[in-house]
PDB file of C-alpha atoms in Angstrom:
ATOM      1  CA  UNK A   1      -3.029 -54.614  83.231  1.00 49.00           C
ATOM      2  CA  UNK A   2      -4.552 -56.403  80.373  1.00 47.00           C
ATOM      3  CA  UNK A   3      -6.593 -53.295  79.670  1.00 48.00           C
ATOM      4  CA  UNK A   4      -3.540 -51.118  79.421  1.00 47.00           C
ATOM      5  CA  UNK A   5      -1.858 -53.393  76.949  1.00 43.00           C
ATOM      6  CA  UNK A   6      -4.643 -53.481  75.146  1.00 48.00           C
ATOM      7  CA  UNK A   7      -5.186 -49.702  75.538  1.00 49.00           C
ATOM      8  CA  UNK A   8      -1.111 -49.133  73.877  1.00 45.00           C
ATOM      9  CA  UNK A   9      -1.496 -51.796  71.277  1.00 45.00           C
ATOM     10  CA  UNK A  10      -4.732 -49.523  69.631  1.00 51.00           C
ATOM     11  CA  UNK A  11      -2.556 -46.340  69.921  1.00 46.00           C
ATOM     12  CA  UNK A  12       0.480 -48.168  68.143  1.00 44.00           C
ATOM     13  CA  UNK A  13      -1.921 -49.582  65.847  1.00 47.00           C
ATOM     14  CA  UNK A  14      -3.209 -46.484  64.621  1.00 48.00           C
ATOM     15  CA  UNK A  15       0.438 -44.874  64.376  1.00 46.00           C
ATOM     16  CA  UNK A  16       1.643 -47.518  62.433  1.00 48.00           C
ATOM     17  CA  UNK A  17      -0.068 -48.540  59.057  1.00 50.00           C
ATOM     18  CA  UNK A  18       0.262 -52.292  60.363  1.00 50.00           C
ATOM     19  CA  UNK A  19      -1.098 -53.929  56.289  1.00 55.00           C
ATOM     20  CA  UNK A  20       1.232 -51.798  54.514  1.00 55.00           C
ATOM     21  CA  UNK A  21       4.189 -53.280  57.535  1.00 50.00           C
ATOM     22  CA  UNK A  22       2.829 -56.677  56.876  1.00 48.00           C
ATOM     23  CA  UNK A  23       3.102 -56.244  52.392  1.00 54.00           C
ATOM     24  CA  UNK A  24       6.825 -55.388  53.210  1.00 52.00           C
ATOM     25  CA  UNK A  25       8.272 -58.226  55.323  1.00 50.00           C
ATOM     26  CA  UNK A  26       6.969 -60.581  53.140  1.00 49.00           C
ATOM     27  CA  UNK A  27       8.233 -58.907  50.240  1.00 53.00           C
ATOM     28  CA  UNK A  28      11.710 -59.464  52.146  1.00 48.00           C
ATOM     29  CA  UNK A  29      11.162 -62.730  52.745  1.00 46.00           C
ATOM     30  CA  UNK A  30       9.963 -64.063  49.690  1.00 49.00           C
ATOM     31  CA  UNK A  31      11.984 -61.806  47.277  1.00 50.00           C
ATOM     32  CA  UNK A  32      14.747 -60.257  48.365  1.00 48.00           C
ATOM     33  CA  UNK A  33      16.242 -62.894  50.731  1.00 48.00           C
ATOM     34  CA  UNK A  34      16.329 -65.565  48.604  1.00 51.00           C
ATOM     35  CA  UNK A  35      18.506 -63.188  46.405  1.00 51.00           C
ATOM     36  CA  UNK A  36      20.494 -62.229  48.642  1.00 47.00           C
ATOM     37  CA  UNK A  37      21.350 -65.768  49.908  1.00 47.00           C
ATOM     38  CA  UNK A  38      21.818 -66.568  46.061  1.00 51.00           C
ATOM     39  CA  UNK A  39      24.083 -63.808  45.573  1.00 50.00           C
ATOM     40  CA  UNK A  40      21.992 -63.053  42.258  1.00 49.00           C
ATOM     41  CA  UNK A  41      20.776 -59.928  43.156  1.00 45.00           C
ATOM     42  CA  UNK A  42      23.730 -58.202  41.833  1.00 49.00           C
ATOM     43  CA  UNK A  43      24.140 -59.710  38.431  1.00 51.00           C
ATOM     44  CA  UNK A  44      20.706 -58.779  37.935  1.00 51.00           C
ATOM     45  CA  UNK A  45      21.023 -55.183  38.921  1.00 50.00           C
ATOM     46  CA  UNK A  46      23.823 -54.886  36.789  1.00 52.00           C
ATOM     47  CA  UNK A  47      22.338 -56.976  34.057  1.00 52.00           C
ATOM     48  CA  UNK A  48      19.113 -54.504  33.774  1.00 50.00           C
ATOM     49  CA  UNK A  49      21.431 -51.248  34.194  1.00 55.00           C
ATOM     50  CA  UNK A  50      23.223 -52.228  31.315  1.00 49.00           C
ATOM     51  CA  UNK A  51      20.347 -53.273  29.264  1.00 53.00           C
ATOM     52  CA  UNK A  52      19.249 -49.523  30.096  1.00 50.00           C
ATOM     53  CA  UNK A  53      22.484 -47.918  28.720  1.00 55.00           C
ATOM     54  CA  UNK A  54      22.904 -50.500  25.730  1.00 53.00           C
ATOM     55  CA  UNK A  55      19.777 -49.016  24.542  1.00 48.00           C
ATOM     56  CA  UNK A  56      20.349 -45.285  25.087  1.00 51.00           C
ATOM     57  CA  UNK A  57      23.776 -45.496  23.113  1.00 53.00           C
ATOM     58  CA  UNK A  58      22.456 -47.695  20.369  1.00 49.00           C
ATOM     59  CA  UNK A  59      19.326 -44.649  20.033  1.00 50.00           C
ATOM     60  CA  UNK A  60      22.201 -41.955  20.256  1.00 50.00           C
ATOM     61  CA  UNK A  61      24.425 -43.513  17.677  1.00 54.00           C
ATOM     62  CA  UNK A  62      21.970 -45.440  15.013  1.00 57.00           C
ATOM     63  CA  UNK A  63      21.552 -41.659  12.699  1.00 61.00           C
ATOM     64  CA  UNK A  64      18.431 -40.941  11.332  1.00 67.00           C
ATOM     65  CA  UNK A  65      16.947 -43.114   8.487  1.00 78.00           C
ATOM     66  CA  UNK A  66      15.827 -42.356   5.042  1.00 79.00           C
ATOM     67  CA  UNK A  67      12.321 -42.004   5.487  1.00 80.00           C
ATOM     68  CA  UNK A  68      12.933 -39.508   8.216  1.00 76.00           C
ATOM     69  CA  UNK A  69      15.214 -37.167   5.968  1.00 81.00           C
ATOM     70  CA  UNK A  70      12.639 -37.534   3.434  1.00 85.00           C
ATOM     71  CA  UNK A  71       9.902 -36.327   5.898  1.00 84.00           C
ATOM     72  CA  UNK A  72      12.161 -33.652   7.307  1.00 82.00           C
ATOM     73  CA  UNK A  73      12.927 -32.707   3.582  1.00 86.00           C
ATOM     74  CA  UNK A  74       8.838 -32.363   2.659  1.00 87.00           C
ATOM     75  CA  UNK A  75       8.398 -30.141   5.559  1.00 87.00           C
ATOM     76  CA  UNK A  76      11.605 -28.423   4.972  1.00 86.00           C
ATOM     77  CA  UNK A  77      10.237 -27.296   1.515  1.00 88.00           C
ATOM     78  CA  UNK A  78       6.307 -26.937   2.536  1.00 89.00           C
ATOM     79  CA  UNK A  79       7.900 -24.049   5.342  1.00 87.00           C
ATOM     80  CA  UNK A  80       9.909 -22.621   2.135  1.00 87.00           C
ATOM     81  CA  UNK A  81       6.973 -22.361  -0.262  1.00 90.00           C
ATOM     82  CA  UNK A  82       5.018 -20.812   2.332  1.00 89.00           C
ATOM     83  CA  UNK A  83       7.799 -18.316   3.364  1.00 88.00           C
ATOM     84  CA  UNK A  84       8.375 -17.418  -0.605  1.00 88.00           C
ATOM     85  CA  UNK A  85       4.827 -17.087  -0.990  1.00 88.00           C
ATOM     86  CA  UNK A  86       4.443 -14.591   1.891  1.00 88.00           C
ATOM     87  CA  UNK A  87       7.992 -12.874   0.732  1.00 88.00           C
ATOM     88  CA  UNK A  88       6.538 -12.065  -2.695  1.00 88.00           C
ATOM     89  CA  UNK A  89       3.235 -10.943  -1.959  1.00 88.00           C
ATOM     90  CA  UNK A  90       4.520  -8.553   0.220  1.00 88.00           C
ATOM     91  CA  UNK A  91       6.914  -7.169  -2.220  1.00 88.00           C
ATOM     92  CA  UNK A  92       3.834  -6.897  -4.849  1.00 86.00           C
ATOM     93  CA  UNK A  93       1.742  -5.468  -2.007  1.00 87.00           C
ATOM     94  CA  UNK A  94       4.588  -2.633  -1.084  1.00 85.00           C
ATOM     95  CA  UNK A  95       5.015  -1.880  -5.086  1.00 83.00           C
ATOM     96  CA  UNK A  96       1.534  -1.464  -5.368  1.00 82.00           C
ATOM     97  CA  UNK A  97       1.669   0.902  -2.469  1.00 83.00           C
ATOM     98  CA  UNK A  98       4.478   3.068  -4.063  1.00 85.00           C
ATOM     99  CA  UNK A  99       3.232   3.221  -7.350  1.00 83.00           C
ATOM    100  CA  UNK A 100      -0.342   4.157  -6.426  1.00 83.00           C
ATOM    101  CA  UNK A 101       1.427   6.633  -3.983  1.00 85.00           C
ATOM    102  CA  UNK A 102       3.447   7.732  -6.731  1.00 86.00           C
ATOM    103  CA  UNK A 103       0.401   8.217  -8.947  1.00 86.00           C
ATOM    104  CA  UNK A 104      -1.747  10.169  -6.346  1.00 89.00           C
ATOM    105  CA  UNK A 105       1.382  12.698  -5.766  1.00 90.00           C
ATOM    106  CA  UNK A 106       1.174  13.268  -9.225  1.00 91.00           C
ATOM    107  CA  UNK A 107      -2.478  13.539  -9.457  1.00 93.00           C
ATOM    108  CA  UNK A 108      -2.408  16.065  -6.487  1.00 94.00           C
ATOM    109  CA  UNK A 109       0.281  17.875  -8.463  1.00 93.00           C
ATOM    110  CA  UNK A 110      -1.101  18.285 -11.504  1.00 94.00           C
ATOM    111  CA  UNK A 111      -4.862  19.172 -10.226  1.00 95.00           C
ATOM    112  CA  UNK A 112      -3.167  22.249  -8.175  1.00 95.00           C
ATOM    113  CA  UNK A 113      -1.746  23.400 -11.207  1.00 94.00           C
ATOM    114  CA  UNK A 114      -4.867  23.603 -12.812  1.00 96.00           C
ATOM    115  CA  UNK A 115      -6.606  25.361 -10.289  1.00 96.00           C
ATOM    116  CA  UNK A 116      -3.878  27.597  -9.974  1.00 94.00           C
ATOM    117  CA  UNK A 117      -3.976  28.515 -13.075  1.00 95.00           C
ATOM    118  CA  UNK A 118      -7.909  28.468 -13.958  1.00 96.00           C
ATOM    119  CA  UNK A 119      -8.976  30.825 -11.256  1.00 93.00           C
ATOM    120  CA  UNK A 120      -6.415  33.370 -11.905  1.00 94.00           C
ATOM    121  CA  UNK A 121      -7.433  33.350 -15.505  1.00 94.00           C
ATOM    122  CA  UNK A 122      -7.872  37.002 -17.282  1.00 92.00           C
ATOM    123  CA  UNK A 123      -9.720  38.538 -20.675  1.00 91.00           C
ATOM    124  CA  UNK A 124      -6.605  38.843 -22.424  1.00 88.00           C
ATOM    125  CA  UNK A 125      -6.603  38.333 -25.959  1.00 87.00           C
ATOM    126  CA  UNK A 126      -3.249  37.270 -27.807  1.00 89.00           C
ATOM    127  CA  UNK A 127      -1.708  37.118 -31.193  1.00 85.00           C
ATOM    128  CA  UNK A 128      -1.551  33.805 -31.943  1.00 78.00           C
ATOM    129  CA  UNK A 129       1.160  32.484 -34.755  1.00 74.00           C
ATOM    130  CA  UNK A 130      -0.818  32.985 -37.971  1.00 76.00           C
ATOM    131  CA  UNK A 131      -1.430  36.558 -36.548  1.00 75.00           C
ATOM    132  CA  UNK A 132      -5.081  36.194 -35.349  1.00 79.00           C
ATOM    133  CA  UNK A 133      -6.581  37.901 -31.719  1.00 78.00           C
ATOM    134  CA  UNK A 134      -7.663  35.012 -29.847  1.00 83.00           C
ATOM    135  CA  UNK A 135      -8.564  34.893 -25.899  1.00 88.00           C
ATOM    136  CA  UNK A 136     -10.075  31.887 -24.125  1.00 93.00           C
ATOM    137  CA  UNK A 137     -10.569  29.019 -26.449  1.00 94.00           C
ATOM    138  CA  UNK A 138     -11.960  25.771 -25.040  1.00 96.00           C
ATOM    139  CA  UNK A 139     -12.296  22.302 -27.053  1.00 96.00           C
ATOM    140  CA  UNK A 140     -13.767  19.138 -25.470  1.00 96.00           C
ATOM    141  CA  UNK A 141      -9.888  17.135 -25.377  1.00 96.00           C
ATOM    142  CA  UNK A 142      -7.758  20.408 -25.487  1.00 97.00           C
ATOM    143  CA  UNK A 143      -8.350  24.236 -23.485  1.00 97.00           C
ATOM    144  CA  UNK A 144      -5.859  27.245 -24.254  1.00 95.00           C
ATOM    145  CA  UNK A 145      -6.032  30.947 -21.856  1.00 95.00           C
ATOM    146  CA  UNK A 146      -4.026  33.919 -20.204  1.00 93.00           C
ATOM    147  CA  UNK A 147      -3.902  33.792 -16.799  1.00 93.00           C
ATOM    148  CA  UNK A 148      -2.104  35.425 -14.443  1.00 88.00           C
ATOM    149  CA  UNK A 149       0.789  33.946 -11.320  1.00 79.00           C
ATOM    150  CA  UNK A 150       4.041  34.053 -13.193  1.00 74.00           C
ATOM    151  CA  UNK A 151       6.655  34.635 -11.136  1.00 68.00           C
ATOM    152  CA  UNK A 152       8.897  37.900 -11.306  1.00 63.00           C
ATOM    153  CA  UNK A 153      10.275  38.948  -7.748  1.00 60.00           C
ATOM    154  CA  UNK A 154      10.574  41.922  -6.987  1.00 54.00           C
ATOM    155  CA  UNK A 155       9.478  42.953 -10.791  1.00 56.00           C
ATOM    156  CA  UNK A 156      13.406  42.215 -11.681  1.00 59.00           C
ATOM    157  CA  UNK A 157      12.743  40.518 -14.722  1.00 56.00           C
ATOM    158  CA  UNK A 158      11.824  42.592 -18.026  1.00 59.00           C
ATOM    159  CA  UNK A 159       8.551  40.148 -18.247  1.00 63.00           C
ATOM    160  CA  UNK A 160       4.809  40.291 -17.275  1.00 75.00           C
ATOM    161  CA  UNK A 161       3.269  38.196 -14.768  1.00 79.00           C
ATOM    162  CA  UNK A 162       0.963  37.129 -17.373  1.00 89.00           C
ATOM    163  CA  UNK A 163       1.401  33.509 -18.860  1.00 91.00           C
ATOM    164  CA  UNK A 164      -0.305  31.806 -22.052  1.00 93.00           C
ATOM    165  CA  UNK A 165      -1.028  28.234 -21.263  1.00 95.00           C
ATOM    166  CA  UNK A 166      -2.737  25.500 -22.623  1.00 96.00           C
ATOM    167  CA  UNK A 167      -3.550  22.121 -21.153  1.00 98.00           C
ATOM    168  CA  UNK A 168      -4.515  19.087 -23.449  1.00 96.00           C
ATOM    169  CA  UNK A 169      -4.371  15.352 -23.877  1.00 95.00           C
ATOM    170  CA  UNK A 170      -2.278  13.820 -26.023  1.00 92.00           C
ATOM    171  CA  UNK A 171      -1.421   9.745 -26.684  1.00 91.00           C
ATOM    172  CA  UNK A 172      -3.569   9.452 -23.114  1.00 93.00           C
ATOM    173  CA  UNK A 173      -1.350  11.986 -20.895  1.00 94.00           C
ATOM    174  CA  UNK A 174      -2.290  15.704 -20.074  1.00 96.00           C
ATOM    175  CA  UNK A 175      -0.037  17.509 -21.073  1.00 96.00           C
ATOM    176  CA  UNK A 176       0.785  21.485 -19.754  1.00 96.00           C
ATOM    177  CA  UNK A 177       1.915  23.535 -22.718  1.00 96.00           C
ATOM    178  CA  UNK A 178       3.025  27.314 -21.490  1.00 93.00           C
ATOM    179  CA  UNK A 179       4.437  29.680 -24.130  1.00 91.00           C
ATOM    180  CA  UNK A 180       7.482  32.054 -22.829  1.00 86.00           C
ATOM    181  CA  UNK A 181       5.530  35.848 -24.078  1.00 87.00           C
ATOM    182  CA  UNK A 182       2.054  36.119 -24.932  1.00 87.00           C
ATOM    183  CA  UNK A 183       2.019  37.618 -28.342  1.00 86.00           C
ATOM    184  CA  UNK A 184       3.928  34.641 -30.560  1.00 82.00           C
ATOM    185  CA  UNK A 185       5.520  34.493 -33.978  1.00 82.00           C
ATOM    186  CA  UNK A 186       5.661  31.352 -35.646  1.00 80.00           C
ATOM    187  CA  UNK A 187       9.607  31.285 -34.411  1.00 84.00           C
ATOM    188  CA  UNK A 188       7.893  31.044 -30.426  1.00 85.00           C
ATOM    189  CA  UNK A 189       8.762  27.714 -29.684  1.00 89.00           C
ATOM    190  CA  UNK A 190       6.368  26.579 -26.595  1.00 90.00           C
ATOM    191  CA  UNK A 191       7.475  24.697 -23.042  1.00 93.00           C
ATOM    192  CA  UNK A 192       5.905  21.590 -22.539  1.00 94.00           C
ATOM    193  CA  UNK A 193       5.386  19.287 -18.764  1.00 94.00           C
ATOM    194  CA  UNK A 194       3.706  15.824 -19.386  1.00 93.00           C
ATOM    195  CA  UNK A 195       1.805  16.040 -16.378  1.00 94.00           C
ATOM    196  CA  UNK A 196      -0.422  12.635 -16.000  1.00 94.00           C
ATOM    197  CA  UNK A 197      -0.073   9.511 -17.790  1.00 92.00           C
ATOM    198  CA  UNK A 198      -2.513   6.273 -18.491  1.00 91.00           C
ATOM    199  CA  UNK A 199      -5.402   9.142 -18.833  1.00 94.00           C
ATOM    200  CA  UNK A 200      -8.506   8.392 -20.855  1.00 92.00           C
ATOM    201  CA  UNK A 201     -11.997   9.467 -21.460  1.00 92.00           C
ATOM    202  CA  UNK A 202     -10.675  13.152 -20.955  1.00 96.00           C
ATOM    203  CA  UNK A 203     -12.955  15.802 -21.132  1.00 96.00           C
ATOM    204  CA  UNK A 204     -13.003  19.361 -20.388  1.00 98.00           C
ATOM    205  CA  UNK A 205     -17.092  21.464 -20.377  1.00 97.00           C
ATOM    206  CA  UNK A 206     -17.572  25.434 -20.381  1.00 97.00           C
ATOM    207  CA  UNK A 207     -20.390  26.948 -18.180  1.00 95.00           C
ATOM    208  CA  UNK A 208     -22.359  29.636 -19.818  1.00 92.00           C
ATOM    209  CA  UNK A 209     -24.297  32.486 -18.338  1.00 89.00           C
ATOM    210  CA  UNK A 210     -27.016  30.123 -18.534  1.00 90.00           C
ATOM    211  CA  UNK A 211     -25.417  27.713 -16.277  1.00 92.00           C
ATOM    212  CA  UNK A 212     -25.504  25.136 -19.247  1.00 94.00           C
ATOM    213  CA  UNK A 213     -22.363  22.771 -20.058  1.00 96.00           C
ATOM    214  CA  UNK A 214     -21.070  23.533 -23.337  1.00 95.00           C
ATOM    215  CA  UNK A 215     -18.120  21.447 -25.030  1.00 94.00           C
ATOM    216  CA  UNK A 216     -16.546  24.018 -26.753  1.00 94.00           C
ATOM    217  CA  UNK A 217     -15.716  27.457 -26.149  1.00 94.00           C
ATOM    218  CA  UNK A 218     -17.169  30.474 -27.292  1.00 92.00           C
ATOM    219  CA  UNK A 219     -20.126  28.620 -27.731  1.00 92.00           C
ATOM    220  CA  UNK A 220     -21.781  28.671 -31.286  1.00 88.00           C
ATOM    221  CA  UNK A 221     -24.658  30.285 -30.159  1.00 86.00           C
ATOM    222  CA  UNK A 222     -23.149  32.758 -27.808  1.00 84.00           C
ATOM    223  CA  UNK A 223     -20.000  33.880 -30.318  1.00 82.00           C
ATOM    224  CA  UNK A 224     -19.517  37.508 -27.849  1.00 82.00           C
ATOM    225  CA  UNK A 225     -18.531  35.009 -24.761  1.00 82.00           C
ATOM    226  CA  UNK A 226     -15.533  36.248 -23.400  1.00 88.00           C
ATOM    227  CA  UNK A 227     -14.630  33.634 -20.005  1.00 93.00           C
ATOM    228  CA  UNK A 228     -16.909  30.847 -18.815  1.00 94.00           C
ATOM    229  CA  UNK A 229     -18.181  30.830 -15.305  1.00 95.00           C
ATOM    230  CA  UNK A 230     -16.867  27.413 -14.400  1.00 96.00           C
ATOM    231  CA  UNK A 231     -14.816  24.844 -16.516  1.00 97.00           C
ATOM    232  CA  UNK A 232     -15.407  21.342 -15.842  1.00 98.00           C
ATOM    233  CA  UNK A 233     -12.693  18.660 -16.283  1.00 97.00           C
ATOM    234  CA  UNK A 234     -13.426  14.702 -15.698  1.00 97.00           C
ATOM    235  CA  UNK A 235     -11.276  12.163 -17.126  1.00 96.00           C
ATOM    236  CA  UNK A 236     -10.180   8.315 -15.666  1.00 95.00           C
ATOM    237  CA  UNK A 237      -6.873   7.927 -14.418  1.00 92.00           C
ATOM    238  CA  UNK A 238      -5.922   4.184 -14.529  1.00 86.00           C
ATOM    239  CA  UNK A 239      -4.723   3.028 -10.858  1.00 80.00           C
ATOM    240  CA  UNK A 240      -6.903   6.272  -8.936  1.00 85.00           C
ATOM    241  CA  UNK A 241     -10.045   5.819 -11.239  1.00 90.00           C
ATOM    242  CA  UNK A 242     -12.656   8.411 -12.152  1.00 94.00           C
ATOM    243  CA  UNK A 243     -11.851  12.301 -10.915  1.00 94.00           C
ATOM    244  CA  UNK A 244     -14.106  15.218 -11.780  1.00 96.00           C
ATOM    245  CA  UNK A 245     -13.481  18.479 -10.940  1.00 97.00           C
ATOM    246  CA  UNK A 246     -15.338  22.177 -10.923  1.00 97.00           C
ATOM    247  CA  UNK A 247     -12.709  25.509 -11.640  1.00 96.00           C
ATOM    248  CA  UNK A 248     -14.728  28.930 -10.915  1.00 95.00           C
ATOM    249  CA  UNK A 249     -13.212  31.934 -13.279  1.00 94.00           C
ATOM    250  CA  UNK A 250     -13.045  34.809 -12.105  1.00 88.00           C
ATOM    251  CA  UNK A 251     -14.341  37.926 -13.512  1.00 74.00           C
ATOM    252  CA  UNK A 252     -16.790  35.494 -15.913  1.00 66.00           C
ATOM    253  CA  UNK A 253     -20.273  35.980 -17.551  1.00 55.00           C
ATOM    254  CA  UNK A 254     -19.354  39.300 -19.578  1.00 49.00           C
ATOM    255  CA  UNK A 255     -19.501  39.281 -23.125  1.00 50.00           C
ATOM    256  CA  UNK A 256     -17.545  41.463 -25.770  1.00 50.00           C
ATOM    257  CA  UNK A 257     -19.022  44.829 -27.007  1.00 42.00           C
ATOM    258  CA  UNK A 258     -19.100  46.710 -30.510  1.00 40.00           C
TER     259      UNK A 258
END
C-alpha cells in the first residue's frame, strides 16, 4: 500500500513542477493577501494606471522644444543643400551633354560637306572677278575649286551642275563660301554658311605627285599642277578637340600642257 502511494506521489511529482507551486502560494500569502484583507490593492492598481496615463498625455501634449526645432531645422537645410547640389550638377551635366551633342552634329555636318564636295572636285578653270583663269587654288587658312553635285532635277533648271566653292576660316569659324555661276563679274555677289565655330589652328596641306605636303597650291616649284592627289585639313575644335582629316581628288596628278 505504502509502495503504491509512494509509487503516485513520484508520478504527480514529475507532472507537477512542485518549486515553481511552492514560489506561488507564498507569493499569495505574503503579498497578495495581506492586500486584499487591507483593501489596498485597488488604490494601488489604480494609483500606478494613472501614473501610466499621466505620463503618456503629458509626452503627447508638452510640443517639441527649441533645441529640437533647431536640430530638425540643421538637418532640414543639410538635406536641401545636398538636394540643390545634386539638382544643379545635373542640369550642368545635361547642358554639357546638349551642347557637345550640338557641336558634334555640326562637326559631322560640316565634314560631309567637305568630302562631298572635295572628291567630286573637277579641272575647271574660271573667270574670276578681275577677269583672270584660275582653277584649284589652295592657301594654308583658305582653299577655293569647281566641283561638281549641284542639284538640278531632272535638268529643269537653265544651270550646270557645276558649283564654285571655297571654304576658309575667318574670326575662328569655317566658313563655306559658294558662288551662284562659275564665271563671275565683280557684280557676282557670293552665298555664304558659317559652318563651325570656336575653330583654331586651322590648316588645310596639298599632296603632290610626289606624295609631299605642300601648304599652298600650285606649288612654287610645280607651277603646271592642275588638282592635288589628297588635301589635308586639321584644325582644333574647342569642346570635340583635335580632328584631322584626308580628301582623295579624283582625276589628280596631271599637270597642264603647252
Amino acid at each position: 500500500m505504502r509502495q503504491n502511494i509512494n509509487r503516485h506521489y513520484c508520478k504527480f511529482y514529475q507532472l507537477i513542477d512542485v518549486p515553481r507551486l511552492v514560489r506561488g502560494i507564498q507569493t499569495a500569502l505574503f503579498f497578495w493577501i495581506p492586500r486584499i484583507k487591507r483593501g489596498t490593492w485597488k488604490q494601488e492598481d489604480r494609483a500606478l494606471t494613472y501614473s501610466k496615463q499621466n505620463v503618456k498625455q503629458h509626452h503627447l501634449n508638452r510640443g517639441f522644444t527649441l533645441l529640437e526645432i533647431i536640430i530638425a531645422l540643421f538637418i532640414f537645410s543639410i538635406v536641401s543643400l545636398i538636394m540643390v547640389g545634386a539638382l544643379h550638377t545635373v542640369i550642368t551635366l545635361q547642358s554639357a551633354t546638349e551642347k557637345k551633342a550640338a557641336d558634334f552634329a555640326k562637326l559631322q555636318t560640316a565634314l560631309l560637306l567637305l568630302s562631298r564636295d572635295f572628291e567630286q572636285t573637277i579641272d575647271r578653270p574660271v573667270t574670276d572677278a578681275n577677269g583672270k583663269v584660275v582653277g584649284f587654288i589652295g592657301e594654308t587658312h583658305n582653299v577655293t575649286f569647281t566641283h561638281g553635285g549641284l542639284s538640278n532635277p531632272f535638268g529643269q533648271l537653265q544651270r550646270t551642275t557645276l558649283q564654285r566653292t571655297r571654304y576658309e576660316l575667318s574670326k575662328n569659324s569655317l566658313i563655306r563660301i559658294i558662288w551662284p555661276v562659275l564665271d563671275v563679274t565683280p557684280k557676282t555677289r557670293p552665298d555664304e554658311k558659317w559652318l563651325l565655330n570656336s575653330v583654331s589652328a586651322l590648316q588645310f596641306a596639298y599632296l603632290d605627285s610626289k606624295n609631299h605636303f605642300q601648304t599652298k597650291w600650285p606649288p612654287d616649284d610645280q607651277p603646271k599642277a592642275v588638282l592635288p592627289k589628297a588635301v589635308r585639313l586639321s584644325f582644333t575644335l574647342k569642346n570635340l578637340g583635335q580632328i584631322t582629316e584626308l580628301y582623295l581628288i579624283p582625276g589628280s596628278s596631271s599637270e597642264k600642257t603647252n
